[in-house]
Coordinates of C-alpha atoms in Angstrom, one line a residue:
Chain C
M1 CA -13.6 131.6 123.3
Y2 CA -14.1 130.1 126.5
G3 CA -17.2 128.2 127.0
F4 CA -17.8 127.5 123.3
E5 CA -15.3 124.8 123.0
A6 CA -18.0 122.1 122.9
L7 CA -18.9 123.5 119.4
T8 CA -15.8 123.0 117.6
F9 CA -13.2 120.8 119.7
N10 CA -14.3 117.6 118.6
V11 CA -13.9 118.5 114.9
H12 CA -10.0 117.9 115.4
G13 CA -9.5 116.9 119.0
G14 CA -12.5 114.6 119.6
Y15 CA -10.9 111.2 118.4
L16 CA -7.9 111.8 120.4
E17 CA -9.6 113.0 123.4
A18 CA -11.6 109.7 123.3
I19 CA -8.4 107.9 122.8
V20 CA -6.7 109.2 125.8
R21 CA -9.8 108.9 128.1
G22 CA -9.6 105.2 127.1
Y23 CA -6.0 105.0 128.1
R24 CA -6.7 106.7 131.3
S25 CA -9.2 103.9 132.2
G26 CA -6.5 101.4 131.6
L27 CA -4.5 102.8 134.4
L28 CA -3.9 100.7 137.5
T29 CA -6.6 101.0 140.2
A30 CA -6.2 100.6 143.9
A31 CA -7.2 97.0 143.8
D32 CA -4.6 96.2 141.1
Y33 CA -2.0 97.9 143.5
N34 CA -3.1 96.0 146.5
N35 CA -2.7 92.8 144.4
L36 CA 0.8 93.8 143.3
C37 CA 1.8 94.7 146.8
Q38 CA 0.9 91.3 147.9
C39 CA 3.5 89.6 145.4
E40 CA 6.1 87.5 146.7
T41 CA 8.4 87.6 143.7
L42 CA 8.9 89.4 140.5
D43 CA 7.2 86.6 138.5
D44 CA 4.0 87.2 140.6
V45 CA 4.3 90.7 139.6
K46 CA 4.7 89.9 135.9
M47 CA 1.6 87.6 136.4
H48 CA -0.5 90.3 137.9
L49 CA 0.5 92.9 135.3
S50 CA -0.2 90.6 132.4
A51 CA -3.8 91.0 133.4
T52 CA -3.6 94.8 132.9
E53 CA -2.7 96.8 129.8
Y54 CA 1.0 96.0 130.4
G55 CA 0.2 92.4 129.6
P56 CA 1.4 92.3 125.8
Y57 CA 4.5 94.1 126.7
L58 CA 5.8 92.0 129.4
Q59 CA 4.8 88.4 128.2
N60 CA 7.7 87.7 126.2
E61 CA 10.3 88.4 128.9
P62 CA 12.4 85.3 130.0
S63 CA 11.9 84.2 133.5
P64 CA 14.7 85.7 135.7
L65 CA 13.0 89.0 135.4
H66 CA 14.8 92.2 136.5
T67 CA 13.2 95.5 137.7
T68 CA 14.9 97.5 135.1
T69 CA 13.2 95.1 132.4
I70 CA 9.8 95.8 134.0
V71 CA 10.4 99.6 133.9
E72 CA 11.5 99.5 130.4
K73 CA 8.8 97.5 129.0
C74 CA 6.1 99.9 130.8
T75 CA 7.9 103.0 129.4
L76 CA 7.6 101.4 126.0
K77 CA 4.0 101.2 126.4
L78 CA 3.8 104.7 127.3
V79 CA 5.9 105.6 124.3
D80 CA 3.8 103.7 122.0
E81 CA 0.6 105.4 123.2
Y82 CA 2.2 108.6 122.9
K83 CA 3.4 108.2 119.3
H84 CA 0.1 106.9 118.3
M85 CA -1.6 110.2 119.6
L86 CA 1.0 112.2 118.0
C87 CA 0.6 110.8 114.7
Q88 CA -3.1 111.4 114.7
A89 CA -2.9 114.9 116.0
T90 CA -3.2 118.3 114.1
E91 CA -2.3 121.7 115.0
P92 CA -2.2 123.0 117.6
L93 CA -2.6 119.6 119.5
S94 CA 0.6 118.1 118.0
T95 CA 2.7 121.1 119.1
F96 CA 1.2 120.7 122.3
L97 CA 2.1 117.0 122.7
E98 CA 5.6 117.8 121.5
Y99 CA 5.8 120.4 124.3
I100 CA 5.2 117.7 126.6
T101 CA 8.3 115.9 125.7
Y102 CA 10.7 118.8 125.7
G103 CA 11.4 118.1 129.3
Y104 CA 12.6 114.6 128.5
M105 CA 14.6 116.0 125.5
I106 CA 16.3 118.4 127.9
D107 CA 17.5 115.6 130.3
N108 CA 18.8 113.6 127.1
V109 CA 20.7 116.5 125.8
V110 CA 22.3 117.2 129.3
L111 CA 23.0 113.3 129.6
I112 CA 24.9 113.1 126.3
V113 CA 26.7 116.5 126.8
T114 CA 27.9 115.2 130.2
G115 CA 28.9 111.9 129.0
T116 CA 30.8 113.3 125.9
L117 CA 32.7 115.7 128.4
H118 CA 33.9 112.6 130.2
E119 CA 34.5 110.7 127.0
R120 CA 32.0 107.9 127.2
D121 CA 30.9 105.9 124.3
V122 CA 28.2 107.5 122.4
Q123 CA 26.2 104.3 121.7
E124 CA 26.1 103.7 125.3
L125 CA 24.8 107.1 126.1
L126 CA 22.3 106.8 123.4
E127 CA 20.8 103.7 125.1
K128 CA 20.5 105.5 128.4
C129 CA 18.3 108.2 127.1
H130 CA 14.7 108.5 127.7
P131 CA 12.9 107.1 124.7
L132 CA 10.3 110.0 124.7
G133 CA 12.9 112.5 124.5
M134 CA 14.8 111.3 121.4
F135 CA 15.1 113.4 118.3
D136 CA 16.8 112.8 115.0
S137 CA 20.2 114.6 115.3
I138 CA 20.7 113.5 118.9
A139 CA 23.7 111.4 118.1
T140 CA 25.5 114.3 116.5
L141 CA 25.5 115.9 120.2
A142 CA 28.5 113.8 120.9
V143 CA 30.6 115.3 118.1
A144 CA 30.7 118.9 119.3
Q145 CA 33.6 119.8 121.3
N146 CA 32.2 122.8 123.2
M147 CA 28.8 124.7 123.7
R148 CA 29.1 127.0 120.9
E149 CA 29.5 124.5 118.5
L150 CA 27.0 122.2 120.1
Y151 CA 24.5 124.9 119.7
R152 CA 25.5 125.9 116.2
L153 CA 25.6 122.4 114.9
V154 CA 22.9 120.8 116.7
L155 CA 20.6 122.3 118.9
V156 CA 19.6 125.1 116.7
D157 CA 17.5 123.0 114.7
T158 CA 15.8 121.3 117.6
P159 CA 12.8 122.8 119.5
L160 CA 15.2 123.5 122.3
A161 CA 17.1 126.3 120.5
P162 CA 15.4 129.3 122.1
Y163 CA 16.1 127.9 125.6
F164 CA 19.7 127.9 125.1
S165 CA 20.0 131.5 124.7
E166 CA 19.8 132.0 128.3
C167 CA 22.9 130.0 129.1
I168 CA 24.7 130.2 125.9
T169 CA 26.2 133.7 126.7
S170 CA 29.1 132.4 128.8
E171 CA 31.7 130.8 126.5
D172 CA 33.1 128.0 128.5
L173 CA 29.8 126.3 129.3
D174 CA 31.7 123.1 130.0
D175 CA 32.9 124.5 133.4
M176 CA 29.4 125.6 134.2
N177 CA 27.5 123.2 136.5
I178 CA 25.6 120.9 134.3
E179 CA 22.8 120.8 136.9
I180 CA 22.5 124.5 136.8
M181 CA 22.4 124.3 132.9
R182 CA 19.8 121.6 133.2
N183 CA 17.6 123.6 135.5
T184 CA 18.1 126.8 133.6
L185 CA 16.8 125.0 130.5
Y186 CA 13.8 123.6 132.2
K187 CA 13.0 126.9 133.6
A188 CA 13.0 128.3 130.0
Y189 CA 10.9 125.4 128.8
L190 CA 8.3 125.7 131.4
E191 CA 7.8 129.3 130.8
D192 CA 7.7 128.7 127.1
F193 CA 5.1 126.2 127.7
Y194 CA 3.1 128.4 129.8
N195 CA 3.0 131.1 127.3
F196 CA 1.9 128.7 124.7
C197 CA -1.0 127.4 126.8
Q198 CA -1.9 131.1 127.6
K199 CA -2.0 131.6 123.7
L200 CA -4.4 128.6 123.2
G201 CA -6.9 130.0 125.7
G202 CA -9.9 128.6 127.1
A203 CA -10.1 125.7 129.6
T204 CA -6.8 124.5 128.2
A205 CA -5.1 127.7 129.4
E206 CA -6.8 127.6 132.5
I207 CA -6.0 124.1 133.7
M208 CA -2.7 123.9 132.3
S209 CA -1.7 127.2 134.0
D210 CA -2.7 125.6 137.3
L211 CA -0.8 122.5 136.6
L212 CA 2.4 124.3 135.3
A213 CA 2.2 126.8 138.3
F214 CA 2.3 123.8 140.6
E215 CA 5.2 122.3 138.8
A216 CA 7.1 125.6 138.9
D217 CA 6.4 126.2 142.6
R218 CA 7.3 122.6 143.4
R219 CA 10.5 123.0 141.5
A220 CA 11.2 126.3 143.3
V221 CA 10.8 124.5 146.7
N222 CA 13.0 121.6 145.7
I223 CA 15.7 123.9 144.3
T224 CA 15.7 125.7 147.6
I225 CA 15.9 122.8 149.8
N226 CA 18.4 121.0 147.9
S227 CA 20.7 123.8 147.5
I228 CA 20.8 124.5 151.2
G229 CA 24.4 123.9 152.5
T230 CA 25.7 123.8 148.8
E231 CA 27.9 126.5 146.9
L232 CA 24.9 127.5 145.0
T233 CA 24.5 131.3 145.7
R234 CA 21.4 133.2 146.4
D235 CA 21.4 134.9 143.0
D236 CA 21.9 131.8 141.1
R237 CA 19.0 130.1 143.1
R238 CA 16.9 133.2 142.2
K239 CA 17.7 132.8 138.6
L240 CA 16.5 129.3 138.6
Y241 CA 12.9 130.1 139.6
S242 CA 10.3 130.3 137.0
N243 CA 8.6 133.6 136.4
F244 CA 5.0 132.4 137.0
G245 CA 3.3 130.5 139.6
L246 CA 1.7 131.1 142.9
L247 CA 5.0 131.9 144.4
Y248 CA 6.1 134.5 142.0
P249 CA 7.4 136.9 142.7
Y250 CA 7.2 137.5 146.5
G251 CA 7.4 133.9 147.4
H252 CA 10.6 133.6 145.3
E253 CA 12.2 136.5 147.1
E254 CA 11.6 134.7 150.4
L255 CA 12.6 131.4 149.3
A256 CA 15.9 132.7 147.9
I257 CA 17.2 133.6 151.3
C258 CA 16.0 130.5 153.1
E259 CA 18.9 128.7 154.7
D260 CA 17.0 126.1 156.4
I261 CA 14.0 123.6 156.0
D262 CA 12.0 125.4 158.7
Q263 CA 12.4 128.6 157.1
V264 CA 11.1 127.2 153.8
R265 CA 8.1 125.7 155.7
G266 CA 7.4 129.0 157.1
V267 CA 7.3 130.6 153.7
M268 CA 5.3 128.0 152.2
E269 CA 2.6 128.1 154.9
K270 CA 1.6 131.5 153.7
Y271 CA 0.1 130.0 150.6
P272 CA -3.0 127.9 151.4
P273 CA -2.6 125.4 148.7
Y274 CA 0.6 124.4 149.9
Q275 CA -0.2 124.5 153.6
S276 CA -1.8 121.1 153.4
I277 CA 1.4 119.5 152.0
F278 CA 3.5 120.9 154.6
A279 CA 1.2 120.0 157.2
K280 CA 1.6 116.4 156.4
I281 CA 5.5 116.3 157.2
S282 CA 6.6 116.9 160.6
Y283 CA 9.1 119.3 161.7
G284 CA 12.8 118.8 160.6
E285 CA 11.8 115.9 158.2
S286 CA 11.9 116.5 154.7
Q287 CA 12.0 112.9 153.2
M288 CA 8.3 112.8 152.9
L289 CA 8.1 116.1 151.0
D290 CA 8.6 114.5 147.7
K291 CA 5.9 111.9 148.2
A292 CA 3.5 114.8 149.4
F293 CA 4.2 116.7 146.3
Y294 CA 3.6 113.7 144.1
E295 CA 0.2 113.1 145.9
E296 CA -0.7 116.6 145.3
E297 CA 0.3 116.6 141.7
V298 CA -1.8 113.3 141.2
K299 CA -4.8 114.9 142.7
R300 CA -4.7 117.9 140.5
L301 CA -4.0 115.8 137.5
C302 CA -7.0 113.6 138.0
L303 CA -9.0 116.9 138.3
A304 CA -8.1 117.6 134.8
F305 CA -10.1 114.9 133.5
E306 CA -13.3 116.2 134.9
Q307 CA -13.6 118.7 132.3
Q308 CA -13.9 118.1 128.7
F309 CA -12.8 119.7 125.3
H310 CA -9.3 120.7 126.4
Y311 CA -5.7 119.7 125.9
A312 CA -4.7 119.3 129.4
V313 CA -6.1 115.7 129.6
F314 CA -3.1 114.7 127.4
F315 CA -0.6 116.2 129.6
A316 CA -2.4 114.8 132.6
Y317 CA -2.5 111.3 131.2
M318 CA 1.3 111.5 130.4
R319 CA 2.1 112.6 133.9
L320 CA -0.1 110.1 135.4
S321 CA 1.5 107.2 133.3
E322 CA 4.8 108.5 134.6
Q323 CA 3.6 108.1 138.3
E324 CA 2.2 104.7 137.5
I325 CA 5.7 103.7 136.2
R326 CA 7.3 105.1 139.2
N327 CA 4.8 103.0 141.4
L328 CA 5.4 100.0 139.5
M329 CA 9.4 100.5 139.9
W330 CA 9.0 100.9 143.5
I331 CA 6.8 97.9 144.1
S332 CA 9.1 95.7 141.9
E333 CA 12.1 96.9 143.7
C334 CA 10.6 96.3 147.1
V335 CA 9.5 92.9 146.0
A336 CA 12.9 92.2 144.6
Q337 CA 14.9 93.4 147.7
N338 CA 12.6 91.7 150.2
Q339 CA 11.4 95.0 151.9
K340 CA 7.8 94.4 151.7
S341 CA 7.2 96.5 154.9
R342 CA 8.3 99.7 153.0
I343 CA 6.2 99.2 150.1
H344 CA 3.5 101.4 151.2
D345 CA 5.8 104.2 152.0
S346 CA 5.8 105.4 148.4
V347 CA 3.1 104.1 146.3
V348 CA 0.7 106.8 145.2
F349 CA -2.7 105.6 144.4
I350 CA -4.0 107.2 141.3
F351 CA -7.6 106.5 141.8
Chain E
M1 CA 56.0 56.8 156.1
S2 CA 58.8 54.5 154.9
G3 CA 62.0 55.0 156.8
Q4 CA 60.3 56.9 159.5
S5 CA 62.9 56.4 162.0
Q6 CA 65.9 56.0 159.7
R7 CA 69.1 57.5 160.8
L8 CA 71.4 59.8 159.0
N9 CA 74.3 58.1 157.2
V10 CA 77.4 59.5 159.2
V11 CA 80.8 58.4 160.2
P12 CA 80.3 57.4 163.8
T13 CA 82.9 59.5 165.4
V14 CA 83.0 61.5 168.5
T15 CA 83.0 64.7 166.7
M16 CA 79.9 63.6 164.8
L17 CA 78.3 62.8 168.2
G18 CA 78.9 66.4 169.2
V19 CA 77.6 67.7 166.1
M20 CA 74.4 65.6 166.2
K21 CA 73.9 66.5 169.8
A22 CA 74.0 70.2 168.9
R23 CA 71.7 69.7 166.0
L24 CA 69.3 67.8 168.3
V25 CA 69.4 70.7 170.8
G26 CA 68.8 73.2 167.9
A27 CA 65.7 71.1 166.9
T28 CA 64.2 70.9 170.2
R29 CA 64.3 74.7 170.7
G30 CA 63.2 75.3 167.2
H31 CA 60.2 73.1 167.8
A32 CA 59.3 74.8 171.0
L33 CA 59.4 78.1 169.3
L34 CA 57.4 77.1 166.2
K35 CA 54.8 75.7 168.5
K36 CA 54.5 79.0 170.5
K37 CA 54.1 80.8 167.1
S38 CA 51.5 78.3 165.8
D39 CA 49.5 78.9 168.9
A40 CA 49.7 82.8 168.7
L41 CA 48.7 82.6 165.0
T42 CA 45.7 80.3 166.0
V43 CA 44.7 82.7 168.6
Q44 CA 44.6 85.5 166.1
F45 CA 42.9 83.4 163.5
R46 CA 40.0 82.7 165.9
Q47 CA 39.7 86.4 166.6
I48 CA 39.5 87.2 162.9
L49 CA 36.9 84.6 162.3
K50 CA 34.7 86.0 164.8
K51 CA 35.2 89.5 163.7
I52 CA 34.4 88.3 160.0
I53 CA 31.2 86.6 161.2
S54 CA 30.0 89.7 162.6
T55 CA 31.1 92.0 159.8
K56 CA 29.3 89.7 157.3
E57 CA 26.1 89.9 159.1
S58 CA 26.3 93.9 159.4
M59 CA 27.4 93.8 155.6
G60 CA 24.0 92.1 154.7
D61 CA 22.0 94.7 156.5
V62 CA 24.0 97.7 155.2
M63 CA 23.9 96.6 151.5
R64 CA 20.3 96.1 151.9
N65 CA 19.8 99.5 153.1
S66 CA 21.9 101.2 150.5
S67 CA 20.2 99.3 147.7
F68 CA 16.8 100.6 149.1
A69 CA 18.2 104.0 149.4
L70 CA 19.1 103.7 145.7
T71 CA 15.5 102.7 145.1
E72 CA 14.1 105.7 146.8
A73 CA 16.4 108.0 145.0
K74 CA 15.4 106.5 141.8
Y75 CA 11.7 106.9 142.6
V76 CA 11.9 110.6 143.5
A77 CA 14.6 111.6 141.1
G78 CA 13.5 109.5 138.0
D79 CA 14.9 106.2 136.8
N80 CA 17.6 108.0 134.9
I81 CA 19.4 109.3 138.0
K82 CA 21.9 106.6 138.1
H83 CA 22.9 107.4 134.4
V84 CA 23.0 111.1 135.2
V85 CA 25.3 110.3 138.2
L86 CA 27.4 107.7 136.4
E87 CA 28.1 110.0 133.4
S88 CA 29.2 112.8 135.5
V89 CA 32.0 111.1 137.3
K90 CA 35.5 111.6 136.3
S91 CA 37.3 109.6 138.9
A92 CA 36.5 107.7 141.9
S93 CA 36.7 109.9 145.0
L94 CA 36.6 107.1 147.5
R95 CA 39.8 105.0 147.2
V96 CA 41.3 102.0 148.8
R97 CA 44.9 101.6 149.8
S98 CA 46.7 98.7 151.2
R99 CA 49.5 98.3 153.7
Q100 CA 51.2 95.6 155.7
D101 CA 50.8 94.5 159.1
N102 CA 53.0 92.4 161.1
V103 CA 51.2 89.8 163.4
A104 CA 53.4 87.4 165.2
G105 CA 56.0 87.4 162.4
V106 CA 53.3 87.0 159.5
K107 CA 52.8 89.9 157.1
L108 CA 49.2 90.4 156.7
P109 CA 47.5 92.9 154.2
R110 CA 45.2 95.4 155.5
F111 CA 43.1 97.7 153.3
E112 CA 41.8 101.0 154.3
H113 CA 39.6 103.5 152.3
F114 CA 40.4 107.3 152.1
T115 CA 38.6 110.0 150.2
D116 CA 40.4 111.6 147.3
H117 CA 39.2 115.2 147.5
S118 CA 41.0 116.2 144.3
A119 CA 38.5 114.1 142.3
G120 CA 36.0 116.9 142.7
D121 CA 33.0 115.6 144.3
A122 CA 31.9 119.2 144.9
K123 CA 30.0 119.2 141.5
S124 CA 28.0 116.3 142.4
D125 CA 26.5 118.0 145.3
L126 CA 23.9 119.6 143.0
T127 CA 22.7 116.3 141.5
G128 CA 19.0 116.2 141.6
L129 CA 18.6 119.9 142.3
A130 CA 15.0 120.0 141.0
R131 CA 13.8 116.7 142.6
G132 CA 15.4 114.0 144.4
G133 CA 18.6 115.7 145.7
Q134 CA 18.1 114.8 149.2
Q135 CA 17.5 111.2 148.4
V136 CA 20.5 111.1 146.3
Q137 CA 22.6 112.4 149.1
S138 CA 21.2 109.9 151.6
C139 CA 21.8 107.2 149.0
R140 CA 25.3 108.4 148.8
T141 CA 26.0 108.2 152.5
A142 CA 24.4 104.8 152.6
Y143 CA 26.9 103.6 150.0
V144 CA 29.8 105.2 151.4
K145 CA 29.0 103.2 154.8
A146 CA 28.5 100.1 152.5
I147 CA 32.0 100.6 151.1
E148 CA 33.5 101.1 154.5
V149 CA 31.9 97.7 155.7
L150 CA 33.1 95.9 152.4
V151 CA 36.7 97.1 152.7
E152 CA 36.9 96.1 156.3
L153 CA 35.6 92.6 155.3
A154 CA 37.9 92.4 152.4
S155 CA 41.1 92.9 154.7
L156 CA 39.6 90.6 157.1
Q157 CA 39.2 87.9 154.5
T158 CA 42.6 88.4 153.0
S159 CA 44.2 88.1 156.6
F160 CA 42.1 85.1 157.2
L161 CA 43.5 83.2 154.3
T162 CA 47.0 84.5 154.8
L163 CA 47.0 83.5 158.3
D164 CA 45.4 80.0 157.3
E165 CA 48.5 79.5 155.0
A166 CA 50.9 80.7 157.5
I167 CA 49.3 78.4 160.3
K168 CA 49.5 75.4 157.9
T169 CA 53.1 76.0 157.1
T170 CA 54.1 76.3 160.7
N171 CA 52.2 73.3 161.7
R172 CA 53.8 71.5 159.0
R173 CA 57.2 72.3 160.3
V174 CA 56.3 71.6 163.8
N175 CA 55.1 68.1 163.0
A176 CA 58.0 67.7 160.7
L177 CA 60.5 68.7 163.5
E178 CA 58.5 66.5 166.0
N179 CA 57.9 63.3 163.7
V180 CA 60.9 63.1 161.3
V181 CA 63.8 65.4 162.3
K182 CA 64.1 64.7 166.0
P183 CA 63.6 60.9 165.8
R184 CA 66.3 60.8 163.1
L185 CA 68.7 62.8 165.0
E186 CA 67.9 60.6 168.3
N187 CA 68.4 57.5 166.2
T188 CA 71.6 58.8 164.8
I189 CA 73.0 59.7 168.1
T190 CA 72.0 56.2 169.4
Y191 CA 73.6 54.6 166.5
I192 CA 76.9 56.8 167.1
K193 CA 76.8 56.0 170.6
G194 CA 76.4 52.3 169.9
E195 CA 79.0 52.2 167.3
L196 CA 81.5 54.0 169.8
D197 CA 80.5 51.5 172.5
E198 CA 81.2 48.7 170.2
L199 CA 84.4 50.1 169.1
E200 CA 85.3 50.6 172.7
R201 CA 84.4 47.0 173.4
E202 CA 86.4 45.9 170.5
D203 CA 89.3 47.8 171.7
F204 CA 88.9 46.4 175.2
F205 CA 88.7 42.9 173.7
R206 CA 91.8 43.4 171.8
L207 CA 93.5 44.8 174.7
K208 CA 92.5 41.7 176.9
K209 CA 93.6 39.4 174.2
I210 CA 96.9 41.1 173.6
Q211 CA 97.4 41.0 177.4
G212 CA 96.8 37.2 177.5
Y213 CA 99.1 36.7 174.7
K214 CA 101.8 38.6 176.4
K215 CA 101.3 36.7 179.7
R216 CA 101.6 33.4 178.1
E217 CA 104.6 34.6 176.5
I218 CA 106.2 35.6 179.6
E219 CA 105.3 32.3 181.3
R220 CA 106.9 30.4 178.6
R221 CA 110.0 32.3 178.8
E222 CA 110.3 31.7 182.5
Q223 CA 109.8 28.0 182.1
D224 CA 112.2 28.0 179.2
A225 CA 114.9 29.8 181.5
K226 CA 114.3 27.3 184.3
K227 CA 115.1 24.3 182.2
Y228 CA 118.0 25.9 180.7
A229 CA 119.6 26.5 184.1
D230 CA 119.1 22.8 185.0
N231 CA 120.6 21.2 182.1
I232 CA 123.8 23.0 181.1
P233 CA 127.0 21.9 183.1
L234 CA 129.4 24.5 184.5
K235 CA 132.1 24.8 182.0
T236 CA 135.1 25.5 184.3
G237 CA 134.1 23.4 187.4
I238 CA 132.4 20.4 188.4
S239 CA 128.7 20.0 188.8
M240 CA 127.5 21.6 191.8
N241 CA 127.0 18.2 193.5
S242 CA 130.6 17.4 193.2
A243 CA 131.6 20.5 194.1
H244 CA 129.6 20.2 197.1
N245 CA 131.1 16.8 197.9
L246 CA 134.4 18.3 197.5
I247 CA 134.0 21.1 199.8
F248 CA 132.3 19.3 202.5
V249 CA 133.7 15.8 202.4
G250 CA 137.0 17.2 201.9
A251 CA 136.9 19.3 204.5
E252 CA 136.7 16.1 206.7
K253 CA 140.3 15.5 208.5
D254 CA 143.0 13.9 206.5
D255 CA 145.8 12.1 208.1
D256 CA 148.7 14.2 208.5
I257 CA 151.5 13.3 206.0
I258 CA 154.7 12.5 208.1
F259 CA 158.2 12.1 206.8

C-alpha cells in the first residue's frame, strides 16, 4: 500500500535502512575531492584517503602504490558493506539486494566464457572477475565446451538462468558476438528487475522504475551511438533495447534508424528530461556524453535518499559507491600520470 | 706499441721490391676508400641521432596521451574493460616485420608495422557497446599511434647501434692502415732499397778491386817482359852491340888484298 509504509517498513528494513544511510554519509564530499585533486603523488592520495572511510583498507599497503591497488581496496570496502547488508536482510530485501549484483554476475560470466573460448587459464580469469558478481559455481564455467553445455551444467542453477533463454536458441553461441550476448542478457536482467520492483509496489516501485528507466534509456542511446558504423544491423540494435523506459516504444523506433550522432540528438531532444543532457554537449562531440549521463544519474540517485521507507536507497547507495570508486580511479590515474590539468574533466561530485 | 715501425722479414730482392710497392699502392688506395666510407657512415650516424632525439620526444607525448586515453576508457566503461578486451583477443592484429636496408655498404635492420586483417579485429568493434565504446575506440587509435612511434624508434635505435659498430670497425681499419700497415710497408721498401744499394755498392767495390788487381797484374807482366828482353843473349848471333860494331866498323875500307 502506497503511503502506509511508515507503519511496517521498520519492522524488517529499519535497521538496514539506517545502516545504508550511515554508509551514505561516509561518501566523499566535495571538500574531500578538492583535497584529493590537489595531491601531487599517490602517497598523498593515500594519506587523504586514510582520513576517510577508506582508511583501514589502504593503510596496510606498501609504499610504491599503484592505482589499481587503490581501486581494488576501495571495491573491497564496497563488497564488505554489501555483504554485511545482505546477511542481515530478509525477504524481499535480500532478493532486491541480490538483484543489484546480477549485472556484475553477467559481466563475470561473459568474461569467463570469452576467456575459455580463447584458452586462457581459469585461475587468472577468476582473479579478474568483479567480486560482487561471484557465485559459487563460477569456476565450473570454464569446463563447458559450448553454450548448451554451459547452460545445462552451470547456469541453470544460477539466478541468471531465465535471461539465457533469449540467446540460447541459437546453437553455436560461440560465434555469436560476445557483446551482443552480454547486452541481451543485460536487457533481460533490467526487465526482470523492473518487473520485480513493480511487484514490490509502493515507493520502491516508483523510485526504482524511474532509476531503471533512466538506465534503460541511457543504454539505448549508448548502444545506438556505439553501433553507428559497425556491422550491427538495425534489427539487432532494436532487439537490444529494453521494453520499458521513457523511450519505449516510439523513441526506440526512431533510435533504431539513426545513423549519426546528430540524428540521435534530434530524437533525444523530444524528451524533456534528456534535453538538458544533450544541451550540455556541443554539436558533433560525443565524448562528454558519458560524463553528462553520469552526472544526471548521480543527481537522480541522490534524490532517492530524500524519501524514506523504500528499498531504492540500497540501489542508490551501491551506484553512488561505484561512481565514487570511478572518481577515485580517475583522480589517482591523473595524479600518477601527471595530468593534473585534466583532473576536473571527469570527476563527478556526489554532493 | 712495440715494433711500431718494424719491417717485414723479406728477402731483399728486386722482385720483392716490386711486390712491396704494389702492396703499398693497394694499402694507400684502401686507406682512401675506407676513409670515405667512414665519413659517409658518420654523416648517416648524425642524421639518425637527430631523428632519434625528435622521435623520443614525440614518443613521450604519444605514450602519455595513450595512457590517458586508457584511463578515460576505464572510467567510462568500467575498470574491467582491459580484462574484457584482453580476453577476447586471439592473436595480434598489428604486427611488425623487419627487412634489411643497405646504407653505404652496411646492412641496417629496419622495422615496419603492418595490420594483419585476418586476425579478426571486426569483433572488437562492439566492445563497450552499452557504455564506453567511443572511448575504447579512441584508446585503440591512440595506442596504434604509440605503436607506430615505438616501431620507428626501435628501427632507428638498432640502426644506430649497427652503424656505431660499423663506424668503429671502419675507423679501426683506417687507423691500422695508416699507422701500422703503411709504415711497415714503407720501412720494408726502404730496407729493401737499402739492401739493394748496398749489394750494388759491394758489387761495385768488388769490381773495382778486381780491376785494380788486374791492372797490377798487367803492369807486372810488362816489367817482367822488359827484363827478359834485356838479359837473354841472342843464341845464333852476337850481341847487338857487337853486331853493330861489325856492320858499321867493318864497313870502313879495308886495304885491298894484292897478289
